[in-house]
XYZ file of C-alpha atoms in Angstrom:
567
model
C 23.691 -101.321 123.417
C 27.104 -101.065 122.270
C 30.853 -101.107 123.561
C 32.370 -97.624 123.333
C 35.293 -99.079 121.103
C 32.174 -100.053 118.591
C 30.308 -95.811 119.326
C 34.256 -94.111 118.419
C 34.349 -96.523 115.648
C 31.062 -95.722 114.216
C 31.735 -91.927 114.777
C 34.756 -92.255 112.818
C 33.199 -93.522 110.141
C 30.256 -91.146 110.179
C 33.191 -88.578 109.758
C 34.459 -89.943 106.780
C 37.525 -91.700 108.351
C 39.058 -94.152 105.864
C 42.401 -94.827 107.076
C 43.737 -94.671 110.375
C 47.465 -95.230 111.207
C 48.637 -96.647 114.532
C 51.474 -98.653 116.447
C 49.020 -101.594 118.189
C 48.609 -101.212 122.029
C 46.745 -102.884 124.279
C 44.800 -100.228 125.613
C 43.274 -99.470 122.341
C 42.433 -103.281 120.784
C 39.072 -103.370 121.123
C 38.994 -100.070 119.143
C 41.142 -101.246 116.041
C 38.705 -104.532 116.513
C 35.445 -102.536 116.304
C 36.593 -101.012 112.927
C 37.510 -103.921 111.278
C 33.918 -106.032 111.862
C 32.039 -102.766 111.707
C 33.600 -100.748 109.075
C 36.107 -102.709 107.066
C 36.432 -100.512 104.501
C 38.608 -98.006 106.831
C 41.934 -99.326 106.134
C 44.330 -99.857 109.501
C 47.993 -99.215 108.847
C 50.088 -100.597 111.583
C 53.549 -98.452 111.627
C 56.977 -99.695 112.996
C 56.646 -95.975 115.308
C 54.379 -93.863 116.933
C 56.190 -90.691 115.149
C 55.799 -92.743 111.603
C 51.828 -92.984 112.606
C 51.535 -89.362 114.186
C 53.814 -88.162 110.831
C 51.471 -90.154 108.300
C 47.781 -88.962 110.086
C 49.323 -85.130 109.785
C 50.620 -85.451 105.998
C 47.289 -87.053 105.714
C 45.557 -83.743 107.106
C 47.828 -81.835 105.342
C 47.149 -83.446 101.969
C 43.468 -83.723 101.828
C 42.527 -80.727 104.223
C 40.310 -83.848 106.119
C 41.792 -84.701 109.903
C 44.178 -87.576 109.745
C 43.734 -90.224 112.473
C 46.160 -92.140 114.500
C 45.937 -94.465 117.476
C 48.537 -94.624 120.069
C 48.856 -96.622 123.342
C 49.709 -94.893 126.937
C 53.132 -93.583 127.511
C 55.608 -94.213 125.966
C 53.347 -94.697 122.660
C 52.054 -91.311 123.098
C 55.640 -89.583 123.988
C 56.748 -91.046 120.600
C 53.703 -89.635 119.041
C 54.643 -85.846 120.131
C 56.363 -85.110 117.533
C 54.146 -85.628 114.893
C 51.182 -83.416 116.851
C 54.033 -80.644 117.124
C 53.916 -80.844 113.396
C 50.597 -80.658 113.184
C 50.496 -77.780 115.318
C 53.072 -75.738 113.558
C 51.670 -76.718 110.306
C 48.264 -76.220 110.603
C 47.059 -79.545 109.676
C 43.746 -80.745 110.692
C 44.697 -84.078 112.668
C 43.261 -86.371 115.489
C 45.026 -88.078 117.656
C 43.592 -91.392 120.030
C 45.473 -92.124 122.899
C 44.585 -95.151 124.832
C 44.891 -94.513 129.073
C 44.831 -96.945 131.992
C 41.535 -97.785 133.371
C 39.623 -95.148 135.248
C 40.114 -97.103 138.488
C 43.970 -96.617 138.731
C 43.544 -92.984 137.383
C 46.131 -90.662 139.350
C 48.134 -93.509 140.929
C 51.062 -93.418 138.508
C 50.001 -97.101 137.230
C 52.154 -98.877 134.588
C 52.374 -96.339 131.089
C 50.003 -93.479 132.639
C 50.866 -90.068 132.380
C 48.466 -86.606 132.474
C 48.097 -86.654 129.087
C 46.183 -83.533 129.261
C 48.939 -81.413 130.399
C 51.640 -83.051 128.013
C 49.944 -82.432 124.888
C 47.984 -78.900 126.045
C 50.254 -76.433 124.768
C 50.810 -77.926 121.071
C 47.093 -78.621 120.532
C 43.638 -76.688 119.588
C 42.175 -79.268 122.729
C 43.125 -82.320 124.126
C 39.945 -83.882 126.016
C 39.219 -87.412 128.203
C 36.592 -89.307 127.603
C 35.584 -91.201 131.245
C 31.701 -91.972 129.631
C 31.441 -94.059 126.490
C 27.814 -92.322 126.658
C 30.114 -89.326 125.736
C 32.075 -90.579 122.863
C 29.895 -89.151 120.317
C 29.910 -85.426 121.615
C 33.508 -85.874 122.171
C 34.347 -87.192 118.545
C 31.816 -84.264 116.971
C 33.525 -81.692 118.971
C 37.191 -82.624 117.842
C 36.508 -82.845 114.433
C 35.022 -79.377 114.623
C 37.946 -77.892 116.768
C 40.861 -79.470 113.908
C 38.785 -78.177 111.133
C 37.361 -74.853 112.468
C 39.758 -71.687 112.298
C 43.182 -72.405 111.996
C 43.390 -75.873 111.298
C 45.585 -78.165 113.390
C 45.433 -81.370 115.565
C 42.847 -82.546 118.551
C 44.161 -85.545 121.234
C 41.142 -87.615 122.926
C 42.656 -89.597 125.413
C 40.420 -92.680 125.970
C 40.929 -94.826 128.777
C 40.810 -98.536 128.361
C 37.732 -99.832 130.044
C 35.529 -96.602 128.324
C 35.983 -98.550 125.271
C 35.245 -102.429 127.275
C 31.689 -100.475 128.538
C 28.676 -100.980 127.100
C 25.862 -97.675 126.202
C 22.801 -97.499 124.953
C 23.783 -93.624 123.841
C 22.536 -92.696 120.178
C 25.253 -92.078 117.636
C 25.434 -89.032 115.809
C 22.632 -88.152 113.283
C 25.245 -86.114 110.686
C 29.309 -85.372 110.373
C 30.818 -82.936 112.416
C 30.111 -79.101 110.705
C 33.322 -76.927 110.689
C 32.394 -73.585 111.583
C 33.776 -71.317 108.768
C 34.809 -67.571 109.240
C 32.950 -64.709 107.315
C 33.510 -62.996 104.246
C 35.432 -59.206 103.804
C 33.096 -56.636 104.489
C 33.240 -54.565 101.512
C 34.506 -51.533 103.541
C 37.534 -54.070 104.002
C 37.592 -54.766 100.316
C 38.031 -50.652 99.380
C 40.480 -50.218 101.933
C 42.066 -52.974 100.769
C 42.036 -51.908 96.465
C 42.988 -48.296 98.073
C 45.854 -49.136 99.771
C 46.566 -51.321 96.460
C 46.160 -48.184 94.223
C 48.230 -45.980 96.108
C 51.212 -48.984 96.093
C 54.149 -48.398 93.942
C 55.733 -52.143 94.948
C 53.348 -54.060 96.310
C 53.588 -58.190 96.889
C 51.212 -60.842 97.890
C 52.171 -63.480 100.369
C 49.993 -66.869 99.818
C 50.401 -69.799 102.550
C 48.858 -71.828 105.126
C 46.805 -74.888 104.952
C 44.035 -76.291 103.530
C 43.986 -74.227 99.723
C 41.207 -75.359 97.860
C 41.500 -75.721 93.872
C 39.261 -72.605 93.666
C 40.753 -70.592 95.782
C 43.953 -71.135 94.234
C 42.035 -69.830 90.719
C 41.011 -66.706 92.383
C 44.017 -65.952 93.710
C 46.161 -66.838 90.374
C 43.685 -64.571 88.873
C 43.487 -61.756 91.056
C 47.437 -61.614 90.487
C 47.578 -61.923 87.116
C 44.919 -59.404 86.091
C 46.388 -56.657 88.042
C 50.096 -57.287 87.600
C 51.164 -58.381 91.012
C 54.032 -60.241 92.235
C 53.069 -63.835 94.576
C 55.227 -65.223 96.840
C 54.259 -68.388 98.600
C 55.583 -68.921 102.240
C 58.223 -71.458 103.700
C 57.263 -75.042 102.171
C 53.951 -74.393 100.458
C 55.410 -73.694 96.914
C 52.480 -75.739 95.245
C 49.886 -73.159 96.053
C 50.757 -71.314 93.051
C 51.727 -72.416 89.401
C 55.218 -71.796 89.186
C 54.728 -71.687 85.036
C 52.721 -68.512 85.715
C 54.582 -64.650 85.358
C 52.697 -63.390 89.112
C 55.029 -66.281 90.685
C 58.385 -64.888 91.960
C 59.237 -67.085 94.767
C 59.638 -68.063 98.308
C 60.369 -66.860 101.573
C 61.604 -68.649 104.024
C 64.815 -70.593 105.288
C 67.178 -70.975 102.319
C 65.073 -68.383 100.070
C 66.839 -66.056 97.396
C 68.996 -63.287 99.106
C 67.606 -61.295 96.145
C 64.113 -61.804 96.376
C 63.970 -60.971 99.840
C 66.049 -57.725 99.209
C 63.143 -56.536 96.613
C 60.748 -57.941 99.508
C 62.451 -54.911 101.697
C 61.205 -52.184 98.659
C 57.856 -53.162 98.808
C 55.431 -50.504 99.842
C 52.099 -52.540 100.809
C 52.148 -56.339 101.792
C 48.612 -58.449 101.555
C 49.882 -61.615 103.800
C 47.043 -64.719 102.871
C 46.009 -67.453 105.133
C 49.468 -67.795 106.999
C 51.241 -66.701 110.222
C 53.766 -63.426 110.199
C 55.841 -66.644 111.719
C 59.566 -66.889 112.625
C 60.607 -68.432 109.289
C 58.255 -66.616 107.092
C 60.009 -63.796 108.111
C 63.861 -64.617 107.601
C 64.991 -61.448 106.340
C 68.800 -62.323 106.462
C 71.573 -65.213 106.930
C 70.442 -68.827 107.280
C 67.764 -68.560 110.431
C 67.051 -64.467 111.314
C 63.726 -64.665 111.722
C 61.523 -61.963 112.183
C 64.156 -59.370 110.556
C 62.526 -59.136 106.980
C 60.245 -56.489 108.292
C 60.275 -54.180 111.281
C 58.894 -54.795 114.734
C 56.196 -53.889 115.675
C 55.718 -51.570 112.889
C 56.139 -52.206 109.186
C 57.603 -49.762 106.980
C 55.015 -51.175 104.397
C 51.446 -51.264 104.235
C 50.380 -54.581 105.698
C 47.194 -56.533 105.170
C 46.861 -59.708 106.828
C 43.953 -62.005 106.456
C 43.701 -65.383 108.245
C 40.435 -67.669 109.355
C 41.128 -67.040 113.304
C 42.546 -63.997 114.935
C 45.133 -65.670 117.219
C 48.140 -64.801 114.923
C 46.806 -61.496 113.550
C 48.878 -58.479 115.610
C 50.816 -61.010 117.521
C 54.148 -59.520 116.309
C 53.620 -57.073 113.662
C 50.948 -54.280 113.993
C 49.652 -54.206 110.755
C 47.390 -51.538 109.089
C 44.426 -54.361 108.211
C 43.593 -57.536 109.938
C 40.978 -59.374 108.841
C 39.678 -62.659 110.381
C 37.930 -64.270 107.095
C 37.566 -67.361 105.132
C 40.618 -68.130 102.775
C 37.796 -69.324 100.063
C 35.774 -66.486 100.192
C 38.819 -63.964 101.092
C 40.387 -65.085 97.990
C 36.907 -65.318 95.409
C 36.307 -61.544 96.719
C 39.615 -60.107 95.701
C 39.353 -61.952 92.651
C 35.442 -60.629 91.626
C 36.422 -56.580 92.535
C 36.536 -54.911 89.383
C 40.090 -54.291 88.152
C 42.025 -51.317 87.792
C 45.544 -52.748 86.796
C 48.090 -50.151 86.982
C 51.510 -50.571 84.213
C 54.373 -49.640 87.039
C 52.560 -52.931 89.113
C 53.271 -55.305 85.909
C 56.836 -53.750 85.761
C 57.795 -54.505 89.437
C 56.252 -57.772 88.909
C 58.528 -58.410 85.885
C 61.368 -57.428 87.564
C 60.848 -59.631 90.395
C 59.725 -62.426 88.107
C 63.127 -62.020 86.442
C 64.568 -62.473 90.066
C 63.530 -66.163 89.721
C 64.016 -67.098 86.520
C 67.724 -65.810 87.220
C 67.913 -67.669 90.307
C 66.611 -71.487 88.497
C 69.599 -71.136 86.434
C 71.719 -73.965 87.641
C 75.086 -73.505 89.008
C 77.981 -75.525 88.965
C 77.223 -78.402 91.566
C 80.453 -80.137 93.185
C 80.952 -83.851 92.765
C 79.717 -86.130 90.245
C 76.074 -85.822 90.536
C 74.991 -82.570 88.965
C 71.928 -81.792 91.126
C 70.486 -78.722 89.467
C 70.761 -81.293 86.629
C 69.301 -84.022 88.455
C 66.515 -81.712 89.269
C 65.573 -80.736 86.348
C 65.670 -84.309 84.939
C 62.942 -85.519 87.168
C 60.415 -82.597 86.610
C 60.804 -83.290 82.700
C 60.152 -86.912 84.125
C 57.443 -86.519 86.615
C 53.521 -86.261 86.030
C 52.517 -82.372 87.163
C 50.251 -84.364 89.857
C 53.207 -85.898 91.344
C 53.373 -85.924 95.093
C 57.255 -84.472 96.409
C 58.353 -84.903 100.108
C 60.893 -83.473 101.748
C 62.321 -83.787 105.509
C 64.638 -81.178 107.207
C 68.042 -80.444 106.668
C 70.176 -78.566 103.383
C 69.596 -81.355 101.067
C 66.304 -79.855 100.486
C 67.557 -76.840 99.082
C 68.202 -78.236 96.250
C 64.207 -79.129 95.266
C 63.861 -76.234 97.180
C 65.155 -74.114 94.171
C 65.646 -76.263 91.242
C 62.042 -77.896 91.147
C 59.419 -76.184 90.461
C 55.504 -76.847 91.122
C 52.808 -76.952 88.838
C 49.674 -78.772 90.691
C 47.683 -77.397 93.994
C 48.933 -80.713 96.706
C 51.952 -81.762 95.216
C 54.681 -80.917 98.081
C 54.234 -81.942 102.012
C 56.824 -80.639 104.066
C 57.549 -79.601 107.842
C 57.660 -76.484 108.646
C 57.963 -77.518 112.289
C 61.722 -78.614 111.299
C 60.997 -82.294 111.609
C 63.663 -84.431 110.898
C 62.441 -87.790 110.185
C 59.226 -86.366 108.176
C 59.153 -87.169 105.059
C 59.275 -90.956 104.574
C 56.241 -91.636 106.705
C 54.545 -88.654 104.818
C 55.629 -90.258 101.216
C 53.892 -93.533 102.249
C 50.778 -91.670 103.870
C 50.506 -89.391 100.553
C 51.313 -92.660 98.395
C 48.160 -94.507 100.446
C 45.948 -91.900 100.099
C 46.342 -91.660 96.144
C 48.037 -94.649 94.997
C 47.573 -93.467 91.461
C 50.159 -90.807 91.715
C 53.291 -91.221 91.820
C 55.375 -89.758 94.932
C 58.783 -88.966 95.396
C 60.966 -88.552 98.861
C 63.695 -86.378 98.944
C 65.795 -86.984 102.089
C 69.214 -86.792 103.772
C 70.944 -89.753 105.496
C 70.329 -88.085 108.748
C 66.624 -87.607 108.290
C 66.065 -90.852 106.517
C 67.874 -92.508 109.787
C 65.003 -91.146 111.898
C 62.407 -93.101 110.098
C 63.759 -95.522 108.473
C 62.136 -98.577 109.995
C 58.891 -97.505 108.319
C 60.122 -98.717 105.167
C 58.708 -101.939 106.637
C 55.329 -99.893 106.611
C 55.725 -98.961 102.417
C 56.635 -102.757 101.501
C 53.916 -104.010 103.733
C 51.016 -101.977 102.204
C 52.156 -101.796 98.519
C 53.163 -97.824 98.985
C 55.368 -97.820 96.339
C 57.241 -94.979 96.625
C 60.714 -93.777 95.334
C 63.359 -92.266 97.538
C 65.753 -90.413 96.435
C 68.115 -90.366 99.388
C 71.063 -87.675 99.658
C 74.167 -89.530 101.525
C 76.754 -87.109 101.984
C 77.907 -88.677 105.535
C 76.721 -85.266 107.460
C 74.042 -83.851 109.547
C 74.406 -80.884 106.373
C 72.564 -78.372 108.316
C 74.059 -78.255 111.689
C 77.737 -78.729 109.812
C 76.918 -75.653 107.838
C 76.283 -73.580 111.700
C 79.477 -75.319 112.892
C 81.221 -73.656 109.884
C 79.859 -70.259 110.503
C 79.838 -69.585 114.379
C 82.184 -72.826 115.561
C 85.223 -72.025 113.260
C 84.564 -74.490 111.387
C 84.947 -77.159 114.942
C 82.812 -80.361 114.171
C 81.073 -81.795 116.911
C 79.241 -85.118 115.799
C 77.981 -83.709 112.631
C 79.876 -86.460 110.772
C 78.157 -89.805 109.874
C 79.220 -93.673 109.496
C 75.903 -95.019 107.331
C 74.693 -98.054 106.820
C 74.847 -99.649 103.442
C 71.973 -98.198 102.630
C 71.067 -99.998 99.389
C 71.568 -103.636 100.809
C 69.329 -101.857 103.754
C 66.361 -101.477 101.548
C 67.059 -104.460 100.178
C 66.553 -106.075 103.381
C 63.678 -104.599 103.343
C 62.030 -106.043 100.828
C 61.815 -102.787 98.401
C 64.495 -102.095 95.040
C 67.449 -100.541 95.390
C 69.846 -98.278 93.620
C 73.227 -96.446 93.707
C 74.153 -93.595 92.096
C 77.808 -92.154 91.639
C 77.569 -90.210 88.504
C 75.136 -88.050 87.016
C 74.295 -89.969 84.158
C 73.457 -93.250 86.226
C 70.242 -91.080 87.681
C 67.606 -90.930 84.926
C 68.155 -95.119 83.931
C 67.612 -96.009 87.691
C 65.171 -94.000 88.638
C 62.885 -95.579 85.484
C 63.650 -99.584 87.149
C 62.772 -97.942 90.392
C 59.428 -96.750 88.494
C 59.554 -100.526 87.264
C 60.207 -102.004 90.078
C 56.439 -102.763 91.100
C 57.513 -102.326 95.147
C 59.220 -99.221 96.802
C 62.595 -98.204 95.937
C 65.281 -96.351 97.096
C 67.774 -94.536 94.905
C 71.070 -93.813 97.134
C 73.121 -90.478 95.792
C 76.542 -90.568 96.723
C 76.497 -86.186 97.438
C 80.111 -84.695 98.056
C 79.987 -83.280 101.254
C 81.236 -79.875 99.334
C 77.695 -79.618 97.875
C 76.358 -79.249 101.877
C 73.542 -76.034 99.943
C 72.470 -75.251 96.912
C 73.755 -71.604 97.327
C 77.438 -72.134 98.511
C 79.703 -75.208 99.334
C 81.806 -76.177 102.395
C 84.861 -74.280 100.702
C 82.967 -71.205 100.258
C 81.680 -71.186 103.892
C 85.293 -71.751 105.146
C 86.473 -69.067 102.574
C 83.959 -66.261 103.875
C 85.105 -67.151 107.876
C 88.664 -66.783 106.523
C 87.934 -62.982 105.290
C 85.808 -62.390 108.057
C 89.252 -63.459 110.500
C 91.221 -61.093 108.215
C 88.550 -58.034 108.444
C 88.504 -58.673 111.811
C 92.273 -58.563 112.233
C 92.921 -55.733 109.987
């Protein structure tokens, strides 16, 4: 006989759990309780937020490609954990979810902290299910780990409420982990069609994204490129898929890509889209957020081929020629074993587009005292090639965004979901699961403000991280949309900030200031030092809001747009 706190915590650990994140509630204790005396060595991090622990279990998923695992209480724990499942959902990232619910007794009854979980969480999940039989617990727990890690990857909610886990069973746990069903390999009809429409391509481009790469795949895919000459682009925040060293790697689409890579994107003549969505911001074709635009609905002028592990996204906006439901592993160690007919005009458009890039990580005159392309560059010189980089939401990011460059599969987590707030609690999450490796957070003082209290979390668990923090007293992104369709009208895009060095400080992690360029490099090495997390403030001028065009040059362009208009 055992409790069903003590059955989910042994099915946990039959899955391979070994960390869980989690803001303590009460209607989860005896859960958290059953882990420590039965499985110690799953480590418990206990956040300062329910976001912090929903952000950290889906840069978890995302990292390792294994679900990540948080515990929340009942409403409002679980409305502060939304965001991160949205995250997870939008990013693909395998991730599970516990949410502890009133007793079964004052089910329906809108008792203290209940809510239909059910319906909250339904439309941003793969399943969200209740478990009212501890007896049940182990079907339950095999059946979400299958449904995050089967298909399209992306996050499960078992709601669980408080006196399943107080009852006692006598039900058997599971015999074996949770088996992932895996879709098929290309037929190799699909393979011929594929080469053809390949052969008869003047300007053709491969699009690599999505979750869960494996270091194989990645090999395949490198090598499929390189052998016949073809250009790889990696979608919006997944840069590390491909080495950025190599001459197949010309860029990325998405918000704040090159405005000249996605022009040669519009001469291509046959498209084969990997292991990611034909989504919104994979297909900005123009300004800061057109999505959608960079090729024509429903139709393509190019040749499309679009392979993904589950069929829900294939055809949902774009008709394309091919759609293939298939396994990215096997997907990309078939294109990569089909014997090679490399064609010379392939390599040529590949050079050109390769020179696109190489043009475009030139750095540019950076306003203010901190050069960022210069900062940039300093810290990849600096950095291990296994070195973990976050990033939040906002413009700051444009600046890693172009000016530094990826060399290792896993080495970038960002949101696609737009997040703000993300990338602290996925530094510390990334730092936990590999403390070896050293991780870096880039992030605005608007998105470090969203998550802020969990560098509590770092300094309690010895996640020594470094973040490099971008203060520039503006919410950059929404100031640089006030610019272009407000006249230029600010509306509570300006910031008064903390001090945010004696902040960290307080704390307990190292702190640093930076005015000038050439203070960077010396305190970013005592923040490497430091033996605790640290947190390098750069004082930004608010002129360098992008890496592509300053405050002046946004006000400059509405200016000639007024005169056009009035002419």
């Amino acid at each position: 006989m055992r409790k069903g706190a003590e059955i989910l915590a042994d099915e946990l650990a039959l899955n391979g759990v070994d960390i869980v994140y989690h803001v303590p509630g009460e209607s989860f204790l005896v859960a958290l309780d059953a882990l420590a005396t039965r499985h110690p060595g799953i480590r418990s991090i206990s956040c300062r937020h329910e976001n912090g622990a929903a952000q950290m279990a889906e840069a978890h998923g995302k990292l390792t490609g294994r679900p990540g695992v948080a515990f929340v209480t009942r409403s409002p724990g679980a409305t502060n954990a939304v965001n991160g499942v949205h995250t997870a959902f939008q990013d693909s990232s395998p991730m599970i979810l516990i949410v502890g619910q009133v007793k079964r007794s004052i089910l329906e009854r809108e008792a203290f902290m209940s809510y239909d979980f059910r319906t909250m969480f339904a439309p941003m999940t793969k399943w969200v299910g209740q478990i009212d039989d501890p007896a049940r617990i182990p079907e339950f727990v095999q059946r979400a780990w299958t449904t995050a890690l089967s298909g399209r990857k992306g996050p499960v909610v078992l709601v669980v409420p408080e006196d399943v886990l107080e009852e006692m069973s006598d039900v058997a746990p599971s015999v074996r982990p949770a088996a992932p069903s895996h879709a098929g390999t290309p037929r190799e009809e699909d393979l011929q069609q594929i080469f053809a429409m390949l052969a008869d391509a003047k300007k053709p481009l491969v699009v690599v994204g999505g979750s869960d790469w494996s270091e194989a795949a990645r090999e395949d895919i490198q090598r499929f490129a390189t052998v016949h000459g073809l250009p790889v682009v990696t979608t919006f925040r997944r840069r590390d898929i491909i080495d950025h060293r190599l001459d197949c790697y010309v860029g990325e689409i998405g918000i704040g890509s090159n405005p000249a890579l996605l022009a040669h994107i519009r001469e291509t003549d046959f498209i084969l889209m990997l292991n990611d969505a034909l989504s919104d911001v994979n297909t900005i074709g123009a300004g800061y957020m057109e999505g959608f635009t960079l090729f024509s609905i429903p139709h393509p002028k190019q040749k499309v081929v679009h392979v993904m592990a589950d069929h829900g996204d294939l055809n949902r906006v774009f008709q394309v020629d091919l759609a293939l439901v298939a396994d990215n592993d096997a997907c990309a160690r078939a294109l990569a074993a089909y014997p090679a007919s490399p064609r010379p005009e392939h390599r040529e458009w590949c050079g050109k587009l390769r020179a696109t890039l190489m043009e475009e990580r030139v750095p540019q005159p950076c306003p203010g005292d901190i050069d960022l392309p210069g900062v940039m560059g300093w810290l990849r010189k600096r950095l291990p090639e296994d070195a973990i980089v976050t990033n939040g939401v906002g413009a700051y990011a444009t600046w890693s965004q172009r000016y530094f460059p990826h060399y290792r599969l896993h080495t970038q987590l960002g949101p696609i979901s737009g997040s703000m707030g993300y990338s602290l609690p996925a530094a510390i999450s990334a730092k936990i699961a590999y403390p070896e490796r050293v991780v870096v957070d880039f992030v605005g003082d608007g998105c470090f403000q969203m998550s802020s209290e969990e560098l509590a979390t770092a300094v309690q668990y010895g996640a020594n991280i470094i973040i490099v923090l971008y203060n520039n007293g503006l919410y950059g992104t929404i100031r640089i949309h006030e610019e272009n369709r407000l006249e230029g009208r600010a509306n509570g895009t300006d910031l008064v900030n903390p001090d945010f060095l004696m902040l960290a400080k307080a704390y307990g992690a190292h702190g640093e200031r930076v005015t000038k360029t050439e203070e960077f490099a010396p305190a970013f090495e005592r923040c490497l030092a430091a033996g605790k997390p640290a947190l390098i403030e750069m004082v930004i001028d608010p002129e360098a809001i992008h890496c592509r065009y300053s405050l002046s040059d946004l006000r400059a362009r509405r200016e000639a747009r007024a005169r056009e208009r009035g002419a």
